[in-house]
Amino acid sequence: MPEAIAVDYDGLIPNNVGLNADPRLRRALESWHPGCLDWWRERGPEGFQSSLVYLRTAISVEPEGWAKFGYVRMPDYRWGILLAPPVEGRRIPFGEHRGEPAWQEVPGEYRAMLRRLITVQGDTEPASVEQQHALGRTAPSLYDLRNLFQVNVEEARHLWAMVYLLQKYFGRDGREEAEDLLRRRSGDRDSPRLLSAFNEATPDWLAFFMFTFFTDRDGKMQLHALAQSGFDPLSRTCRFMLLEEAHHMFIGQSGVGRIIERTCAAMRAAGIDDPHDIERVRAEGVIDLPTIQRRANLHFSLTLDLFGGEISSNAASAFNAGIKGRYLEDQIDDDHRLVGATYPVLRLKDGHVADERVPALSALNMRLRDDYVADAASAVERWWNRAIARAGFAYKIRLPHVAFNRRIGEFAAIDADPEGNILGADEWQRRRHEFLPSAADDAFVASLMRPVTEPGAFASWIAPPAAGIDNKPGDFEYVKLQG
Ligand code: BYC
């Protein structure tokens, strides 16, 4: 096995990047470490810092057997720096440098652009931990509590991954960015996180599952696009992060799926045929499907904003430079330079939403967003609508139109309903809570959020999972609360 692949677990910072041979970098990372632990104690999971949690830790970067499971106190989690194995002879797969050997160092002319992208990516990771800070207090089971903490420690590891890139490749600027990643706070008025959705609250477990379904899926798409990068260390970092990301989306898919399953079972048992009979459904202590739909509308639309503007010169420059590619770039059959190519973009024209063909280079955010929407739509069918159909109800969760409830890009200026019809301001205000959760919806969900800490027990509003983590039995104590 080449030296760069074996994971060194002996030092303070587990790594497969030969940290011991780079004392300057090691010192920089070691001096960043205490600040990171302070941040974790302050804005990481509230309480539970001394509980023993059954977590997986990455011990190799091979797709087979990269993780080991065991009880860990979260502050002792071995946050490491792990890059996917190098691909011998890798070449830049797209843009004007296509075909040249992939860069092992930052090309001077693209330094600012790369630093910006890595910083934005890095900023989202601690932000999500901050957003989920208080959820442990109301977990519906020890299984779910453990999953929350698994997501949290892995997002913190992703922060480490970006900090490694900043400190190794960007000198003093990179060190300053790394400090700033610990300084900004989700939702803070003076020093917010960089991207909009990462300043929103995640107040309850339905929000957590929606976030891991929709927003972690943006993470998947963006990481895929960065995994194509001609800057090889970024590509290798993102390739390994994607292995962890898959579990986060599973938690969201199955989490909402289990809520739906429980709701449908309770409706059946109570003889409720109409999913819109909200009062009767809620009286069963489960979350009605229309509330789940409104939450999906909210999280989907917030997440679409994370793709940036439909037409973007930033995205065009990053592609031309070979820094950020398309989803599955290496499986696309074209010139990978997009010379003369066009792409259809939904735009606002004369007060209507209409398709327009624009140069494909400037439409790369749109293209990634389209790939995202297709991916999310198929997961909604597979994980959610199938469960509703299996229970025999004629109801479908649908993704709203991309023009709905937007703050960034083409549709930020209009109010559209979930079908994409443009509404006047008055009508939007009047009908807003047909589409988006109301204070009463949120209060109802909040009223269900009571902790369940008995091994094997689950809150009234969520079904147990089909299988345990690491094949553990149903009553496994995933978190030993007292440590
Ligand atoms: N909020 O040219 P434009 C994840 C700014 S999630 C605030 O239209 P661009 C995770 C933009 O920065 C994945 N500002 O867009 C999930 C620019 O400002 P500057 C995170 C926004 O640059 C769950 C200006 O507007 N990774 O990993 O092509 C849990 C014009 O922008 C927003 C990435 O996003 C916004 N929503 O694309 C944990 C990948 N949108 O530069 C983790 C890295 C745009 O003019 N980031 N702006 O001052 C990128 O690729 C790009 O920065 C974006 C924006 C796709 C985000």
PDB file of N, CA, C and O in Angstrom, residues 47-103:
ATOM      1  N   GLY A  47     -25.211  19.174  25.890  1.00  0.00           N
ATOM      2  CA  GLY A  47     -25.305  18.007  26.771  1.00  0.00           C
ATOM      3  C   GLY A  47     -24.603  16.832  26.092  1.00  0.00           C
ATOM      4  O   GLY A  47     -23.992  16.982  25.016  1.00  0.00           O
ATOM      5  N   PHE A  48     -24.616  15.686  26.675  1.00  0.00           N
ATOM      6  CA  PHE A  48     -24.142  14.436  26.060  1.00  0.00           C
ATOM      7  C   PHE A  48     -22.644  14.391  25.771  1.00  0.00           C
ATOM      8  O   PHE A  48     -22.165  13.460  25.158  1.00  0.00           O
ATOM      9  N   GLN A  49     -21.902  15.419  26.184  1.00  0.00           N
ATOM     10  CA  GLN A  49     -20.477  15.412  25.829  1.00  0.00           C
ATOM     11  C   GLN A  49     -19.732  14.297  26.564  1.00  0.00           C
ATOM     12  O   GLN A  49     -18.674  13.861  26.126  1.00  0.00           O
ATOM     13  N   SER A  50     -20.289  13.854  27.694  1.00  0.00           N
ATOM     14  CA  SER A  50     -19.599  12.755  28.387  1.00  0.00           C
ATOM     15  C   SER A  50     -20.310  11.421  28.182  1.00  0.00           C
ATOM     16  O   SER A  50     -19.912  10.410  28.754  1.00  0.00           O
ATOM     17  N   SER A  51     -21.375  11.408  27.382  1.00  0.00           N
ATOM     18  CA  SER A  51     -22.066  10.140  27.100  1.00  0.00           C
ATOM     19  C   SER A  51     -21.215   9.286  26.160  1.00  0.00           C
ATOM     20  O   SER A  51     -20.441   9.819  25.347  1.00  0.00           O
ATOM     21  N   LEU A  52     -21.403   7.982  26.276  1.00  0.00           N
ATOM     22  CA  LEU A  52     -20.710   7.079  25.347  1.00  0.00           C
ATOM     23  C   LEU A  52     -21.636   6.814  24.158  1.00  0.00           C
ATOM     24  O   LEU A  52     -22.775   6.370  24.336  1.00  0.00           O
ATOM     25  N   VAL A  53     -21.153   7.114  22.985  1.00  0.00           N
ATOM     26  CA  VAL A  53     -21.992   7.030  21.784  1.00  0.00           C
ATOM     27  C   VAL A  53     -21.403   5.977  20.841  1.00  0.00           C
ATOM     28  O   VAL A  53     -20.182   5.954  20.613  1.00  0.00           O
ATOM     29  N   TYR A  54     -22.276   5.123  20.301  1.00  0.00           N
ATOM     30  CA  TYR A  54     -21.817   4.053  19.417  1.00  0.00           C
ATOM     31  C   TYR A  54     -21.594   4.626  18.014  1.00  0.00           C
ATOM     32  O   TYR A  54     -22.517   4.690  17.194  1.00  0.00           O
ATOM     33  N   LEU A  55     -20.371   5.066  17.770  1.00  0.00           N
ATOM     34  CA  LEU A  55     -20.073   5.801  16.535  1.00  0.00           C
ATOM     35  C   LEU A  55     -19.179   4.991  15.605  1.00  0.00           C
ATOM     36  O   LEU A  55     -18.411   4.143  16.056  1.00  0.00           O
ATOM     37  N   ARG A  56     -19.269   5.329  14.330  1.00  0.00           N
ATOM     38  CA  ARG A  56     -18.288   4.771  13.396  1.00  0.00           C
ATOM     39  C   ARG A  56     -17.175   5.799  13.213  1.00  0.00           C
ATOM     40  O   ARG A  56     -17.415   7.000  13.170  1.00  0.00           O
ATOM     41  N   THR A  57     -15.965   5.291  13.148  1.00  0.00           N
ATOM     42  CA  THR A  57     -14.812   6.153  12.922  1.00  0.00           C
ATOM     43  C   THR A  57     -14.106   5.624  11.678  1.00  0.00           C
ATOM     44  O   THR A  57     -13.962   4.405  11.526  1.00  0.00           O
ATOM     45  N   ALA A  58     -13.674   6.542  10.835  1.00  0.00           N
ATOM     46  CA  ALA A  58     -12.977   6.109   9.617  1.00  0.00           C
ATOM     47  C   ALA A  58     -11.587   5.611   9.990  1.00  0.00           C
ATOM     48  O   ALA A  58     -10.844   6.310  10.684  1.00  0.00           O
ATOM     49  N   ILE A  59     -11.262   4.404   9.555  1.00  0.00           N
ATOM     50  CA  ILE A  59      -9.918   3.891   9.858  1.00  0.00           C
ATOM     51  C   ILE A  59      -9.117   3.579   8.590  1.00  0.00           C
ATOM     52  O   ILE A  59      -7.964   3.206   8.662  1.00  0.00           O
ATOM     53  N   SER A  60      -9.781   3.706   7.449  1.00  0.00           N
ATOM     54  CA  SER A  60      -9.048   3.505   6.195  1.00  0.00           C
ATOM     55  C   SER A  60      -9.815   4.292   5.132  1.00  0.00           C
ATOM     56  O   SER A  60     -10.896   4.804   5.404  1.00  0.00           O
ATOM     57  N   VAL A  61      -9.239   4.401   3.949  1.00  0.00           N
ATOM     58  CA  VAL A  61      -9.981   5.119   2.913  1.00  0.00           C
ATOM     59  C   VAL A  61     -10.411   4.184   1.789  1.00  0.00           C
ATOM     60  O   VAL A  61     -10.893   4.636   0.759  1.00  0.00           O
ATOM     61  N   GLU A  62     -10.223   2.905   2.020  1.00  0.00           N
ATOM     62  CA  GLU A  62     -10.683   1.952   1.011  1.00  0.00           C
ATOM     63  C   GLU A  62     -12.198   1.848   1.106  1.00  0.00           C
ATOM     64  O   GLU A  62     -12.748   1.803   2.212  1.00  0.00           O
ATOM     65  N   PRO A  63     -12.897   1.803  -0.033  1.00  0.00           N
ATOM     66  CA  PRO A  63     -14.368   1.737   0.015  1.00  0.00           C
ATOM     67  C   PRO A  63     -14.866   0.576   0.871  1.00  0.00           C
ATOM     68  O   PRO A  63     -15.875   0.682   1.547  1.00  0.00           O
ATOM     69  N   GLU A  64     -14.153  -0.549   0.857  1.00  0.00           N
ATOM     70  CA  GLU A  64     -14.541  -1.673   1.707  1.00  0.00           C
ATOM     71  C   GLU A  64     -13.899  -1.482   3.077  1.00  0.00           C
ATOM     72  O   GLU A  64     -12.708  -1.281   3.177  1.00  0.00           O
ATOM     73  N   GLY A  65     -14.707  -1.580   4.106  1.00  0.00           N
ATOM     74  CA  GLY A  65     -14.150  -1.634   5.466  1.00  0.00           C
ATOM     75  C   GLY A  65     -13.417  -0.380   5.900  1.00  0.00           C
ATOM     76  O   GLY A  65     -12.375  -0.472   6.548  1.00  0.00           O
ATOM     77  N   TRP A  66     -13.968   0.812   5.556  1.00  0.00           N
ATOM     78  CA  TRP A  66     -13.269   2.028   5.951  1.00  0.00           C
ATOM     79  C   TRP A  66     -13.646   2.495   7.350  1.00  0.00           C
ATOM     80  O   TRP A  66     -13.051   3.401   7.893  1.00  0.00           O
ATOM     81  N   ALA A  67     -14.659   1.868   7.928  1.00  0.00           N
ATOM     82  CA  ALA A  67     -15.135   2.373   9.220  1.00  0.00           C
ATOM     83  C   ALA A  67     -15.111   1.277  10.278  1.00  0.00           C
ATOM     84  O   ALA A  67     -15.254   0.095   9.979  1.00  0.00           O
ATOM     85  N   LYS A  68     -14.904   1.723  11.535  1.00  0.00           N
ATOM     86  CA  LYS A  68     -15.026   0.778  12.643  1.00  0.00           C
ATOM     87  C   LYS A  68     -16.012   1.379  13.641  1.00  0.00           C
ATOM     88  O   LYS A  68     -16.068   2.599  13.814  1.00  0.00           O
ATOM     89  N   PHE A  69     -16.810   0.524  14.281  1.00  0.00           N
ATOM     90  CA  PHE A  69     -17.820   0.994  15.226  1.00  0.00           C
ATOM     91  C   PHE A  69     -17.357   0.752  16.651  1.00  0.00           C
ATOM     92  O   PHE A  69     -16.715  -0.258  16.948  1.00  0.00           O
ATOM     93  N   GLY A  70     -17.699   1.654  17.553  1.00  0.00           N
ATOM     94  CA  GLY A  70     -17.379   1.458  18.961  1.00  0.00           C
ATOM     95  C   GLY A  70     -17.885   2.628  19.784  1.00  0.00           C
ATOM     96  O   GLY A  70     -18.254   3.677  19.227  1.00  0.00           O
ATOM     97  N   TYR A  71     -17.944   2.451  21.103  1.00  0.00           N
ATOM     98  CA  TYR A  71     -18.398   3.541  21.980  1.00  0.00           C
ATOM     99  C   TYR A  71     -17.302   4.596  22.116  1.00  0.00           C
ATOM    100  O   TYR A  71     -16.143   4.251  22.374  1.00  0.00           O
ATOM    101  N   VAL A  72     -17.683   5.849  21.946  1.00  0.00           N
ATOM    102  CA  VAL A  72     -16.743   6.969  22.006  1.00  0.00           C
ATOM    103  C   VAL A  72     -17.436   8.141  22.699  1.00  0.00           C
ATOM    104  O   VAL A  72     -18.627   8.368  22.480  1.00  0.00           O
ATOM    105  N   ARG A  73     -16.688   8.870  23.523  1.00  0.00           N
ATOM    106  CA  ARG A  73     -17.203  10.176  23.986  1.00  0.00           C
ATOM    107  C   ARG A  73     -16.921  11.170  22.863  1.00  0.00           C
ATOM    108  O   ARG A  73     -15.800  11.225  22.357  1.00  0.00           O
ATOM    109  N   MET A  74     -17.912  11.980  22.529  1.00  0.00           N
ATOM    110  CA  MET A  74     -17.746  12.798  21.314  1.00  0.00           C
ATOM    111  C   MET A  74     -16.501  13.676  21.295  1.00  0.00           C
ATOM    112  O   MET A  74     -15.824  13.742  20.269  1.00  0.00           O
ATOM    113  N   PRO A  75     -16.157  14.341  22.416  1.00  0.00           N
ATOM    114  CA  PRO A  75     -14.938  15.166  22.322  1.00  0.00           C
ATOM    115  C   PRO A  75     -13.672  14.337  22.059  1.00  0.00           C
ATOM    116  O   PRO A  75     -12.645  14.888  21.658  1.00  0.00           O
ATOM    117  N   ASP A  76     -13.752  13.001  22.292  1.00  0.00           N
ATOM    118  CA  ASP A  76     -12.586  12.144  22.032  1.00  0.00           C
ATOM    119  C   ASP A  76     -12.617  11.544  20.626  1.00  0.00           C
ATOM    120  O   ASP A  76     -11.758  10.732  20.278  1.00  0.00           O
ATOM    121  N   TYR A  77     -13.622  11.900  19.837  1.00  0.00           N
ATOM    122  CA  TYR A  77     -13.721  11.350  18.475  1.00  0.00           C
ATOM    123  C   TYR A  77     -12.441  11.689  17.715  1.00  0.00           C
ATOM    124  O   TYR A  77     -11.913  12.796  17.833  1.00  0.00           O
ATOM    125  N   ARG A  78     -11.917  10.742  16.933  1.00  0.00           N
ATOM    126  CA  ARG A  78     -10.654  10.985  16.228  1.00  0.00           C
ATOM    127  C   ARG A  78     -10.953  11.654  14.883  1.00  0.00           C
ATOM    128  O   ARG A  78     -11.091  10.990  13.857  1.00  0.00           O
ATOM    129  N   TRP A  79     -11.066  12.979  14.937  1.00  0.00           N
ATOM    130  CA  TRP A  79     -11.297  13.725  13.695  1.00  0.00           C
ATOM    131  C   TRP A  79     -10.022  13.695  12.875  1.00  0.00           C
ATOM    132  O   TRP A  79      -9.003  14.261  13.302  1.00  0.00           O
ATOM    133  N   GLY A  80     -10.057  13.052  11.754  1.00  0.00           N
ATOM    134  CA  GLY A  80      -8.815  12.901  10.999  1.00  0.00           C
ATOM    135  C   GLY A  80      -8.858  13.557   9.640  1.00  0.00           C
ATOM    136  O   GLY A  80      -9.889  14.080   9.196  1.00  0.00           O
ATOM    137  N   ILE A  81      -7.704  13.520   8.971  1.00  0.00           N
ATOM    138  CA  ILE A  81      -7.599  14.083   7.625  1.00  0.00           C
ATOM    139  C   ILE A  81      -7.402  12.928   6.659  1.00  0.00           C
ATOM    140  O   ILE A  81      -6.360  12.270   6.673  1.00  0.00           O
ATOM    141  N   LEU A  82      -8.433  12.660   5.898  1.00  0.00           N
ATOM    142  CA  LEU A  82      -8.432  11.446   5.084  1.00  0.00           C
ATOM    143  C   LEU A  82      -8.747  11.794   3.636  1.00  0.00           C
ATOM    144  O   LEU A  82      -9.783  12.386   3.343  1.00  0.00           O
ATOM    145  N   LEU A  83      -7.836  11.451   2.775  1.00  0.00           N
ATOM    146  CA  LEU A  83      -8.048  11.680   1.343  1.00  0.00           C
ATOM    147  C   LEU A  83      -8.242  10.329   0.653  1.00  0.00           C
ATOM    148  O   LEU A  83      -7.585   9.346   1.030  1.00  0.00           O
ATOM    149  N   ALA A  84      -9.113  10.291  -0.332  1.00  0.00           N
ATOM    150  CA  ALA A  84      -9.274   9.067  -1.124  1.00  0.00           C
ATOM    151  C   ALA A  84      -7.943   8.759  -1.818  1.00  0.00           C
ATOM    152  O   ALA A  84      -7.129   9.664  -2.048  1.00  0.00           O
ATOM    153  N   PRO A  85      -7.698   7.495  -2.149  1.00  0.00           N
ATOM    154  CA  PRO A  85      -6.422   7.128  -2.789  1.00  0.00           C
ATOM    155  C   PRO A  85      -6.193   7.931  -4.067  1.00  0.00           C
ATOM    156  O   PRO A  85      -7.146   8.234  -4.780  1.00  0.00           O
ATOM    157  N   PRO A  86      -4.941   8.279  -4.345  1.00  0.00           N
ATOM    158  CA  PRO A  86      -4.672   9.000  -5.603  1.00  0.00           C
ATOM    159  C   PRO A  86      -4.951   8.107  -6.805  1.00  0.00           C
ATOM    160  O   PRO A  86      -4.793   6.897  -6.722  1.00  0.00           O
ATOM    161  N   VAL A  87      -5.388   8.734  -7.886  1.00  0.00           N
ATOM    162  CA  VAL A  87      -5.564   7.990  -9.139  1.00  0.00           C
ATOM    163  C   VAL A  87      -4.316   8.254  -9.974  1.00  0.00           C
ATOM    164  O   VAL A  87      -4.027   9.412 -10.319  1.00  0.00           O
ATOM    165  N   GLU A  88      -3.586   7.208 -10.247  1.00  0.00           N
ATOM    166  CA  GLU A  88      -2.311   7.390 -10.943  1.00  0.00           C
ATOM    167  C   GLU A  88      -2.519   8.040 -12.311  1.00  0.00           C
ATOM    168  O   GLU A  88      -3.426   7.658 -13.056  1.00  0.00           O
ATOM    169  N   GLY A  89      -1.713   9.033 -12.599  1.00  0.00           N
ATOM    170  CA  GLY A  89      -1.774   9.678 -13.921  1.00  0.00           C
ATOM    171  C   GLY A  89      -3.048  10.481 -14.151  1.00  0.00           C
ATOM    172  O   GLY A  89      -3.419  10.730 -15.294  1.00  0.00           O
ATOM    173  N   ARG A  90      -3.734  10.885 -13.074  1.00  0.00           N
ATOM    174  CA  ARG A  90      -5.009  11.605 -13.247  1.00  0.00           C
ATOM    175  C   ARG A  90      -4.799  12.904 -14.024  1.00  0.00           C
ATOM    176  O   ARG A  90      -3.819  13.619 -13.807  1.00  0.00           O
ATOM    177  N   ARG A  91      -5.749  13.201 -14.905  1.00  0.00           N
ATOM    178  CA  ARG A  91      -5.661  14.426 -15.705  1.00  0.00           C
ATOM    179  C   ARG A  91      -6.865  15.313 -15.435  1.00  0.00           C
ATOM    180  O   ARG A  91      -7.895  14.827 -14.975  1.00  0.00           O
ATOM    181  N   ILE A  92      -6.715  16.582 -15.711  1.00  0.00           N
ATOM    182  CA  ILE A  92      -7.809  17.531 -15.482  1.00  0.00           C
ATOM    183  C   ILE A  92      -8.943  17.176 -16.440  1.00  0.00           C
ATOM    184  O   ILE A  92      -8.722  17.109 -17.658  1.00  0.00           O
ATOM    185  N   PRO A  93     -10.136  16.889 -15.901  1.00  0.00           N
ATOM    186  CA  PRO A  93     -11.171  16.296 -16.761  1.00  0.00           C
ATOM    187  C   PRO A  93     -12.003  17.288 -17.574  1.00  0.00           C
ATOM    188  O   PRO A  93     -12.823  16.856 -18.377  1.00  0.00           O
ATOM    189  N   PHE A  94     -11.877  18.580 -17.358  1.00  0.00           N
ATOM    190  CA  PHE A  94     -12.762  19.535 -18.058  1.00  0.00           C
ATOM    191  C   PHE A  94     -12.109  20.913 -18.076  1.00  0.00           C
ATOM    192  O   PHE A  94     -11.100  21.143 -17.403  1.00  0.00           O
ATOM    193  N   GLY A  95     -12.746  21.820 -18.838  1.00  0.00           N
ATOM    194  CA  GLY A  95     -12.277  23.206 -18.853  1.00  0.00           C
ATOM    195  C   GLY A  95     -11.102  23.411 -19.794  1.00  0.00           C
ATOM    196  O   GLY A  95     -10.715  22.509 -20.551  1.00  0.00           O
ATOM    197  N   GLU A  96     -10.517  24.613 -19.736  1.00  0.00           N
ATOM    198  CA  GLU A  96      -9.493  24.937 -20.736  1.00  0.00           C
ATOM    199  C   GLU A  96      -8.176  24.180 -20.524  1.00  0.00           C
ATOM    200  O   GLU A  96      -7.348  24.143 -21.427  1.00  0.00           O
ATOM    201  N   HIS A  97      -8.007  23.577 -19.352  1.00  0.00           N
ATOM    202  CA  HIS A  97      -6.779  22.779 -19.112  1.00  0.00           C
ATOM    203  C   HIS A  97      -7.032  21.288 -19.266  1.00  0.00           C
ATOM    204  O   HIS A  97      -6.203  20.475 -18.865  1.00  0.00           O
ATOM    205  N   ARG A  98      -8.191  20.942 -19.792  1.00  0.00           N
ATOM    206  CA  ARG A  98      -8.555  19.531 -19.932  1.00  0.00           C
ATOM    207  C   ARG A  98      -7.412  18.731 -20.563  1.00  0.00           C
ATOM    208  O   ARG A  98      -6.818  19.158 -21.555  1.00  0.00           O
ATOM    209  N   GLY A  99      -7.111  17.597 -19.945  1.00  0.00           N
ATOM    210  CA  GLY A  99      -6.072  16.719 -20.500  1.00  0.00           C
ATOM    211  C   GLY A  99      -4.697  16.953 -19.891  1.00  0.00           C
ATOM    212  O   GLY A  99      -3.821  16.091 -19.969  1.00  0.00           O
ATOM    213  N   GLU A 100      -4.478  18.116 -19.245  1.00  0.00           N
ATOM    214  CA  GLU A 100      -3.191  18.344 -18.573  1.00  0.00           C
ATOM    215  C   GLU A 100      -3.167  17.544 -17.270  1.00  0.00           C
ATOM    216  O   GLU A 100      -4.224  17.232 -16.723  1.00  0.00           O
ATOM    217  N   PRO A 101      -1.964  17.230 -16.764  1.00  0.00           N
ATOM    218  CA  PRO A 101      -1.915  16.490 -15.493  1.00  0.00           C
ATOM    219  C   PRO A 101      -2.613  17.280 -14.378  1.00  0.00           C
ATOM    220  O   PRO A 101      -2.501  18.515 -14.333  1.00  0.00           O
ATOM    221  N   ALA A 102      -3.356  16.568 -13.520  1.00  0.00           N
ATOM    222  CA  ALA A 102      -4.041  17.250 -12.417  1.00  0.00           C
ATOM    223  C   ALA A 102      -3.005  17.969 -11.547  1.00  0.00           C
ATOM    224  O   ALA A 102      -1.876  17.504 -11.398  1.00  0.00           O
ATOM    225  N   TRP A 103      -3.419  19.106 -10.978  1.00  0.00           N
ATOM    226  CA  TRP A 103      -2.496  19.902 -10.165  1.00  0.00           C
ATOM    227  C   TRP A 103      -2.336  19.304  -8.773  1.00  0.00           C
ATOM    228  O   TRP A 103      -3.338  19.008  -8.107  1.00  0.00           O
TER     229      TRP A 103
END
